[in-house]
Short mmCIF file of C-alpha atoms in Angstrom, two decimals:
data_model
loop_
_atom_site.label_atom_id
_atom_site.label_comp_id
_atom_site.label_asym_id
_atom_site.label_seq_id
_atom_site.Cartn_x
_atom_site.Cartn_y
_atom_site.Cartn_z
CA MET A 1 34.09 12.22 -57.79
CA THR A 2 37.85 11.61 -57.49
CA LEU A 3 39.81 8.44 -57.41
CA LYS A 4 42.71 8.52 -55.03
CA VAL A 5 44.94 6.50 -53.11
CA LEU A 6 43.64 5.76 -49.55
CA GLU A 7 45.10 7.90 -46.84
CA LYS A 8 44.80 8.46 -43.16
CA LYS A 9 42.66 11.28 -43.62
CA HIS A 10 40.17 9.43 -45.36
CA ASN A 11 36.76 8.83 -43.52
CA ARG A 12 36.27 5.04 -43.80
CA ASN A 13 33.87 4.69 -40.83
CA GLY A 14 30.77 5.80 -42.73
CA PHE A 15 31.23 3.46 -45.72
CA SER A 16 28.78 0.88 -46.25
CA CYS A 17 28.19 -1.32 -49.47
CA GLY A 18 26.04 -3.73 -47.84
CA VAL A 19 28.44 -6.63 -47.71
CA VAL A 20 29.53 -6.71 -44.16
CA GLU A 21 32.89 -8.52 -44.91
CA LEU A 22 33.81 -5.68 -47.21
CA ASP A 23 32.66 -2.96 -44.89
CA ASN A 24 34.60 -4.40 -42.15
CA TYR A 25 37.60 -4.84 -44.42
CA ILE A 26 37.96 -1.24 -45.16
CA LYS A 27 37.10 -0.11 -41.60
CA GLN A 28 39.48 -2.50 -39.83
CA TYR A 29 41.97 -4.31 -41.95
CA VAL A 30 42.87 -2.59 -45.01
CA SER A 31 45.42 -0.20 -43.35
CA GLN A 32 47.42 -3.27 -42.20
CA ASP A 33 47.53 -4.72 -45.45
CA VAL A 34 48.83 -1.53 -46.84
CA LYS A 35 51.53 -0.96 -44.17
CA ARG A 36 52.68 -4.52 -44.90
CA LYS A 37 52.57 -3.78 -48.50
CA LEU A 38 50.36 -6.56 -49.40
CA ALA A 39 47.95 -4.23 -51.00
CA VAL A 40 47.17 -0.91 -52.32
CA CYS A 41 43.75 0.67 -51.69
CA TYR A 42 42.13 3.18 -54.13
CA ILE A 43 39.06 5.07 -52.91
CA LEU A 44 36.48 7.18 -54.75
CA GLU A 45 36.14 10.21 -52.87
CA ASP A 46 33.04 12.46 -52.99
CA GLU A 47 34.01 16.10 -54.23
CA ASP A 48 31.29 17.86 -52.10
CA GLU A 49 32.24 15.96 -48.83
CA ASN A 50 36.00 15.55 -49.06
CA GLU A 51 37.58 12.77 -47.43
CA ASN A 52 34.35 10.48 -47.39
CA VAL A 53 34.84 7.02 -49.12
CA ILE A 54 31.98 6.21 -51.31
CA ALA A 55 33.73 3.14 -52.87
CA TYR A 56 37.10 1.22 -52.76
CA TYR A 57 39.01 -1.49 -54.46
CA THR A 58 42.32 -2.96 -53.74
CA LEU A 59 45.16 -4.38 -55.70
CA SER A 60 47.67 -7.15 -54.60
CA SER A 61 50.57 -8.68 -56.57
CA SER A 62 49.91 -12.14 -55.04
CA SER A 63 47.02 -14.61 -55.22
CA ILE A 64 45.67 -17.72 -53.31
CA ASP A 65 44.97 -20.80 -55.04
CA GLN A 66 41.55 -21.69 -54.36
CA ASP A 67 42.62 -25.35 -53.54
CA ASP A 68 44.57 -23.72 -50.71
CA ILE A 69 41.61 -22.05 -48.99
CA PRO A 70 40.14 -24.17 -46.31
CA ASP A 71 36.51 -25.30 -46.73
CA HIS A 72 35.22 -23.43 -43.99
CA LEU A 73 36.34 -20.05 -45.47
CA LYS A 74 34.82 -20.90 -49.19
CA SER A 75 31.36 -19.61 -49.72
#
């Protein structure tokens, strides 16, 4: 396995961690956050099946105070 910065060539469509919100984020939204420089996304790539994402994490230089999050978005 290899840790890399997410690139367009990486296949995100097959990724599933079992948490719908996290699956949807990498498939639909992470590219927007990276383009707007809101986050950097690192992926764990399967060496046997290059370009398949088997895990990911993001880093951001900002944060949101929990008190600023609307109640309906808190879990």
